[in-house]
């Protein structure tokens, strides 16, 4: 390879395989691209044809003993491969077929000789597919050659008749994790690369002579229901939420003109939090100030200063009490947790004195979480590598959990409130039973990356979903069995490359998890299954600009008439915008009971903190989201299928000459209209004779006036 005046000259030499001497055949190419890499040759030993192309090139050159032709491709080449000779369409005189790999697709490129039928001079016998010997025979010195076969269609093996066809075997179900490998099933949830044809030559069609199997006509065609079932078994299960749509709601519901937001909250903090009535947002103002906005009062905020909550120290994390929409818990850098009470109607003045302060950690706090069932019970993690439980009713610490060797990235209570899961920077995922032991009851390997992580319980507490980073700092989702953490992950779903941690929100009613990170524009949505392939990817939502994060509202805020399964608040630099996630359905007039099972009333406590600490357990009551005036879709009347087109017998029915003549006459009469109808001019009024005489007498006067005017 040499470079001359910005051009690259590549030379190809041919050598004798025995003497290694250069032969008198050399090929030289001149390219204008200095970034061209090594050429990739493809050689057909049967015909002596040589194809040459290079990376990032748009040209595929074709040689024999001299340059024959070249093919200009639409996109850059990332790789090429030659299709076996037995797969060619010999009846169309296809001599070579090459597959071109591009950035987004695989393009078949076909080379054909302009002839018809099969020509033996174009297709010498080629190497078959039966091995000539085993590896052991070759190792002992064997030199047998693979038997060559003819490409003539008449000499190809005939397809077996239906009576000789082997018995049909049941296809393995992708739902079974024992019958199908995890890698093969997980790939079914992503879309495959499109297959397109190069503009220089169309993809060859399969000749009837090479067709075999079900398409040959010997075997009966499967019914549509069997085809759908077979396709479902092959492609894997699909989520009924795969077409979920996210949309920003009307501007009338937005809170705009936000100023001075704190965009650098710690990685363990979700960024902001909301409940059914109000939203809390941190401000980049000295003193750890937090602004509280009422969701019932949307619109543009005034340019003047707003009343805030002043914590006097930097805010590490904060969250609303799930059972009290007025109480906000704030963790600060001074290792203290402050409880604030927001008055009815929102803040009217700046709050400086908290309702309660609890202290026990010796270093800065990472994050805080309220218990999902017991009231006045809070858990916190700190730089002192401990996790502590607080009884807020008594204002004291009740439990200290140990065992972490590094920073605690995230915590999550189990759905029944019995267990606490943590994910740590030391690469471990742990499960605690706080009422029984201060040490973890289970421990297993977690994400390898050290940038951050989150954990959430899914599938009725059977699994743990962890969002984190791998060893290459790529974001991934990990699924663990809650009964066997030590066994490691049972499924992994890759996301993308981004520095921010994916923050998950899990809806137990639909088993849908929605994830996004701070500063992201894309929101990922998956349905989690308790069996393989575990992750079913759904349509994602993209925001027009990077957002700070999402905070989800209770299920009762969703519009079931619009099949809304989740509603979130999206925080941007200057506004808070509601986002509705809906499932497209045809019969919206019915209540979609398959999407809306009875939901838990998690905003009401099931027991007190003292009762839980004494060993009692509880569960939330459940309510139906069905409006009284809606009928469940499962009880909707069955509609008879409507035929879109007339049956073929109508079009194929033979008509007599008399019928054709009558139809023609009817069409002509319909076009001309009814002959008995009066003509339009019949309705016009005539002019009396006296009017004609007066008009004639006045005409000379009119002419004389016109002449005088023209003069």
CSV table of N, CA, C and O in Angstrom, one decimal, residues 25-78:
chain,number,residue,atom,x,y,z
A,25,UNK,N,1.3,-12.1,-12.4
A,25,UNK,CA,0.0,-11.5,-12.3
A,25,UNK,C,-0.1,-10.6,-11.1
A,25,UNK,O,0.2,-11.0,-9.9
A,26,UNK,N,-0.3,-9.4,-11.3
A,26,UNK,CA,-0.5,-8.4,-10.2
A,26,UNK,C,-1.6,-7.5,-10.5
A,26,UNK,O,-1.9,-7.2,-11.7
A,27,UNK,N,-2.3,-7.0,-9.5
A,27,UNK,CA,-3.4,-6.1,-9.6
A,27,UNK,C,-3.2,-4.9,-8.8
A,27,UNK,O,-2.7,-5.0,-7.6
A,28,UNK,N,-3.4,-3.7,-9.3
A,28,UNK,CA,-3.2,-2.5,-8.6
A,28,UNK,C,-4.5,-1.7,-8.7
A,28,UNK,O,-5.2,-1.6,-9.7
A,29,UNK,N,-4.8,-1.1,-7.5
A,29,UNK,CA,-6.0,-0.3,-7.4
A,29,UNK,C,-5.6,1.1,-6.9
A,29,UNK,O,-4.7,1.3,-6.0
A,30,UNK,N,-6.3,2.1,-7.4
A,30,UNK,CA,-6.1,3.5,-6.9
A,30,UNK,C,-7.3,4.0,-6.3
A,30,UNK,O,-8.4,4.1,-7.0
A,31,UNK,N,-7.3,4.4,-5.0
A,31,UNK,CA,-8.4,4.9,-4.3
A,31,UNK,C,-8.2,6.3,-3.9
A,31,UNK,O,-7.0,6.7,-3.5
A,32,UNK,N,-9.2,7.1,-3.7
A,32,UNK,CA,-9.1,8.5,-3.3
A,32,UNK,C,-9.3,8.6,-1.8
A,32,UNK,O,-9.3,9.7,-1.3
A,33,UNK,N,-9.6,7.5,-1.1
A,33,UNK,CA,-9.9,7.6,0.3
A,33,UNK,C,-8.6,7.2,1.1
A,33,UNK,O,-8.2,6.0,1.1
A,34,UNK,N,-8.0,8.1,1.8
A,34,UNK,CA,-6.8,7.7,2.6
A,34,UNK,C,-7.1,6.9,3.8
A,34,UNK,O,-6.2,6.4,4.4
A,35,UNK,N,-8.4,6.8,4.2
A,35,UNK,CA,-8.7,6.0,5.4
A,35,UNK,C,-9.1,4.6,5.0
A,35,UNK,O,-9.6,3.8,5.9
A,36,UNK,N,-8.8,4.2,3.8
A,36,UNK,CA,-9.1,2.8,3.3
A,36,UNK,C,-8.3,1.8,4.1
A,36,UNK,O,-7.1,2.0,4.3
A,37,UNK,N,-8.9,0.8,4.6
A,37,UNK,CA,-8.2,-0.3,5.3
A,37,UNK,C,-7.8,-1.4,4.3
A,37,UNK,O,-8.0,-1.3,3.1
A,38,UNK,N,-7.3,-2.5,4.9
A,38,UNK,CA,-6.9,-3.7,4.1
A,38,UNK,C,-8.1,-4.2,3.3
A,38,UNK,O,-9.2,-4.3,3.7
A,39,UNK,N,-7.8,-4.6,2.0
A,39,UNK,CA,-8.8,-5.2,1.1
A,39,UNK,C,-9.2,-6.5,1.6
A,39,UNK,O,-8.3,-7.3,2.1
A,40,UNK,N,-10.4,-6.9,1.4
A,40,UNK,CA,-10.9,-8.2,1.8
A,40,UNK,C,-11.2,-9.0,0.5
A,40,UNK,O,-12.2,-8.7,-0.3
A,41,UNK,N,-10.5,-10.1,0.2
A,41,UNK,CA,-10.7,-10.8,-1.1
A,41,UNK,C,-11.6,-12.0,-0.8
A,41,UNK,O,-11.6,-12.7,0.3
A,42,UNK,N,-12.5,-12.3,-1.8
A,42,UNK,CA,-13.3,-13.5,-1.8
A,42,UNK,C,-13.0,-14.2,-3.1
A,42,UNK,O,-13.2,-13.7,-4.2
A,43,UNK,N,-12.7,-15.5,-3.0
A,43,UNK,CA,-12.3,-16.3,-4.2
A,43,UNK,C,-13.2,-17.5,-4.4
A,43,UNK,O,-13.4,-18.3,-3.5
A,44,UNK,N,-13.7,-17.7,-5.6
A,44,UNK,CA,-14.5,-18.8,-6.0
A,44,UNK,C,-13.6,-19.8,-6.7
A,44,UNK,O,-13.2,-19.6,-7.9
A,45,UNK,N,-13.3,-20.9,-6.1
A,45,UNK,CA,-12.3,-21.9,-6.7
A,45,UNK,C,-12.9,-22.6,-7.9
A,45,UNK,O,-12.2,-23.0,-8.8
A,46,UNK,N,-14.3,-22.7,-8.0
A,46,UNK,CA,-14.9,-23.4,-9.1
A,46,UNK,C,-14.8,-22.6,-10.4
A,46,UNK,O,-14.5,-23.2,-11.5
A,47,UNK,N,-14.9,-21.3,-10.4
A,47,UNK,CA,-14.9,-20.5,-11.6
A,47,UNK,C,-13.7,-19.6,-11.7
A,47,UNK,O,-13.5,-19.0,-12.7
A,48,UNK,N,-12.9,-19.5,-10.7
A,48,UNK,CA,-11.7,-18.6,-10.7
A,48,UNK,C,-12.1,-17.2,-10.6
A,48,UNK,O,-11.2,-16.3,-10.9
A,49,UNK,N,-13.2,-16.8,-10.0
A,49,UNK,CA,-13.6,-15.4,-9.9
A,49,UNK,C,-13.1,-14.9,-8.6
A,49,UNK,O,-13.2,-15.6,-7.5
A,50,UNK,N,-12.6,-13.7,-8.6
A,50,UNK,CA,-12.1,-13.0,-7.4
A,50,UNK,C,-12.9,-11.7,-7.2
A,50,UNK,O,-13.0,-10.9,-8.1
A,51,UNK,N,-13.4,-11.5,-6.0
A,51,UNK,CA,-14.1,-10.3,-5.6
A,51,UNK,C,-13.3,-9.6,-4.5
A,51,UNK,O,-12.8,-10.3,-3.5
A,52,UNK,N,-13.1,-8.3,-4.6
A,52,UNK,CA,-12.3,-7.5,-3.7
A,52,UNK,C,-13.1,-6.3,-3.3
A,52,UNK,O,-13.7,-5.6,-4.1
A,53,UNK,N,-13.0,-6.1,-2.0
A,53,UNK,CA,-13.6,-4.8,-1.4
A,53,UNK,C,-12.8,-4.5,-0.2
A,53,UNK,O,-12.0,-5.2,0.3
A,54,UNK,N,-13.1,-3.3,0.3
A,54,UNK,CA,-12.4,-2.8,1.5
A,54,UNK,C,-13.4,-2.2,2.5
A,54,UNK,O,-14.5,-1.9,2.2
A,55,UNK,N,-12.9,-2.1,3.8
A,55,UNK,CA,-13.8,-1.5,4.8
A,55,UNK,C,-14.0,0.0,4.4
A,55,UNK,O,-13.2,0.7,3.8
A,56,UNK,N,-15.2,0.5,4.8
A,56,UNK,CA,-15.7,1.8,4.6
A,56,UNK,C,-15.7,2.2,3.1
A,56,UNK,O,-15.7,3.4,2.7
A,57,UNK,N,-15.7,1.2,2.2
A,57,UNK,CA,-15.8,1.5,0.8
A,57,UNK,C,-17.2,1.3,0.3
A,57,UNK,O,-18.0,0.6,0.9
A,58,UNK,N,-17.5,1.9,-0.9
A,58,UNK,CA,-18.8,1.7,-1.5
A,58,UNK,C,-18.7,1.0,-2.8
A,58,UNK,O,-19.5,1.1,-3.7
A,59,UNK,N,-17.6,0.2,-3.0
A,59,UNK,CA,-17.3,-0.5,-4.3
A,59,UNK,C,-16.9,-1.9,-4.0
A,59,UNK,O,-16.1,-2.2,-3.1
A,60,UNK,N,-17.5,-2.8,-4.8
A,60,UNK,CA,-17.2,-4.2,-4.8
A,60,UNK,C,-16.7,-4.6,-6.2
A,60,UNK,O,-17.4,-4.6,-7.1
A,61,UNK,N,-15.4,-4.9,-6.3
A,61,UNK,CA,-14.7,-5.2,-7.6
A,61,UNK,C,-14.7,-6.7,-7.9
A,61,UNK,O,-14.6,-7.5,-7.0
A,62,UNK,N,-14.8,-7.0,-9.2
A,62,UNK,CA,-15.0,-8.4,-9.7
A,62,UNK,C,-13.9,-8.7,-10.7
A,62,UNK,O,-13.7,-8.0,-11.7
A,63,UNK,N,-13.1,-9.8,-10.5
A,63,UNK,CA,-12.0,-10.1,-11.4
A,63,UNK,C,-12.0,-11.6,-11.8
A,63,UNK,O,-12.6,-12.4,-11.1
A,64,UNK,N,-11.4,-11.9,-12.9
A,64,UNK,CA,-11.1,-13.2,-13.3
A,64,UNK,C,-9.6,-13.2,-13.7
A,64,UNK,O,-8.8,-13.0,-12.8
A,65,UNK,N,-9.2,-13.3,-14.9
A,65,UNK,CA,-7.8,-13.1,-15.3
A,65,UNK,C,-7.6,-11.6,-15.5
A,65,UNK,O,-6.5,-11.2,-15.7
A,66,UNK,N,-8.6,-10.9,-15.6
A,66,UNK,CA,-8.5,-9.4,-15.7
A,66,UNK,C,-9.7,-8.8,-15.1
A,66,UNK,O,-10.7,-9.5,-14.6
A,67,UNK,N,-9.8,-7.5,-15.0
A,67,UNK,CA,-10.9,-6.8,-14.3
A,67,UNK,C,-12.1,-6.9,-15.1
A,67,UNK,O,-12.2,-6.7,-16.4
A,68,UNK,N,-13.2,-7.4,-14.5
A,68,UNK,CA,-14.5,-7.7,-15.2
A,68,UNK,C,-15.5,-6.5,-15.0
A,68,UNK,O,-16.0,-5.9,-15.9
A,69,UNK,N,-15.8,-6.3,-13.7
A,69,UNK,CA,-16.8,-5.3,-13.4
A,69,UNK,C,-16.7,-4.8,-12.0
A,69,UNK,O,-15.9,-5.4,-11.2
A,70,UNK,N,-17.5,-3.9,-11.6
A,70,UNK,CA,-17.6,-3.5,-10.2
A,70,UNK,C,-19.0,-3.1,-9.8
A,70,UNK,O,-19.8,-2.8,-10.7
A,71,UNK,N,-19.3,-3.2,-8.5
A,71,UNK,CA,-20.6,-2.9,-8.0
A,71,UNK,C,-20.5,-1.8,-7.0
A,71,UNK,O,-19.8,-1.9,-6.0
A,72,UNK,N,-21.2,-0.7,-7.3
A,72,UNK,CA,-21.3,0.5,-6.4
A,72,UNK,C,-22.4,0.2,-5.4
A,72,UNK,O,-23.6,0.1,-5.8
A,73,UNK,N,-22.1,0.3,-4.1
A,73,UNK,CA,-23.1,0.1,-3.1
A,73,UNK,C,-23.5,1.4,-2.5
A,73,UNK,O,-22.8,2.4,-2.6
A,74,UNK,N,-24.7,1.4,-1.8
A,74,UNK,CA,-25.3,2.6,-1.3
A,74,UNK,C,-24.6,3.0,0.0
A,74,UNK,O,-24.6,4.2,0.4
A,75,UNK,N,-24.2,2.1,0.8
A,75,UNK,CA,-23.6,2.3,2.1
A,75,UNK,C,-22.2,1.8,2.3
A,75,UNK,O,-21.8,1.0,1.5
A,76,UNK,N,-21.5,2.2,3.3
A,76,UNK,CA,-20.2,1.7,3.6
A,76,UNK,C,-20.2,0.2,3.9
A,76,UNK,O,-21.1,-0.3,4.5
A,77,UNK,N,-19.1,-0.4,3.6
A,77,UNK,CA,-19.0,-1.9,3.9
A,77,UNK,C,-18.2,-2.1,5.2
A,77,UNK,O,-17.2,-1.5,5.4
A,78,UNK,N,-18.8,-2.9,6.0
A,78,UNK,CA,-18.2,-3.3,7.3
A,78,UNK,C,-17.7,-4.8,7.2
A,78,UNK,O,-16.8,-5.2,8.0
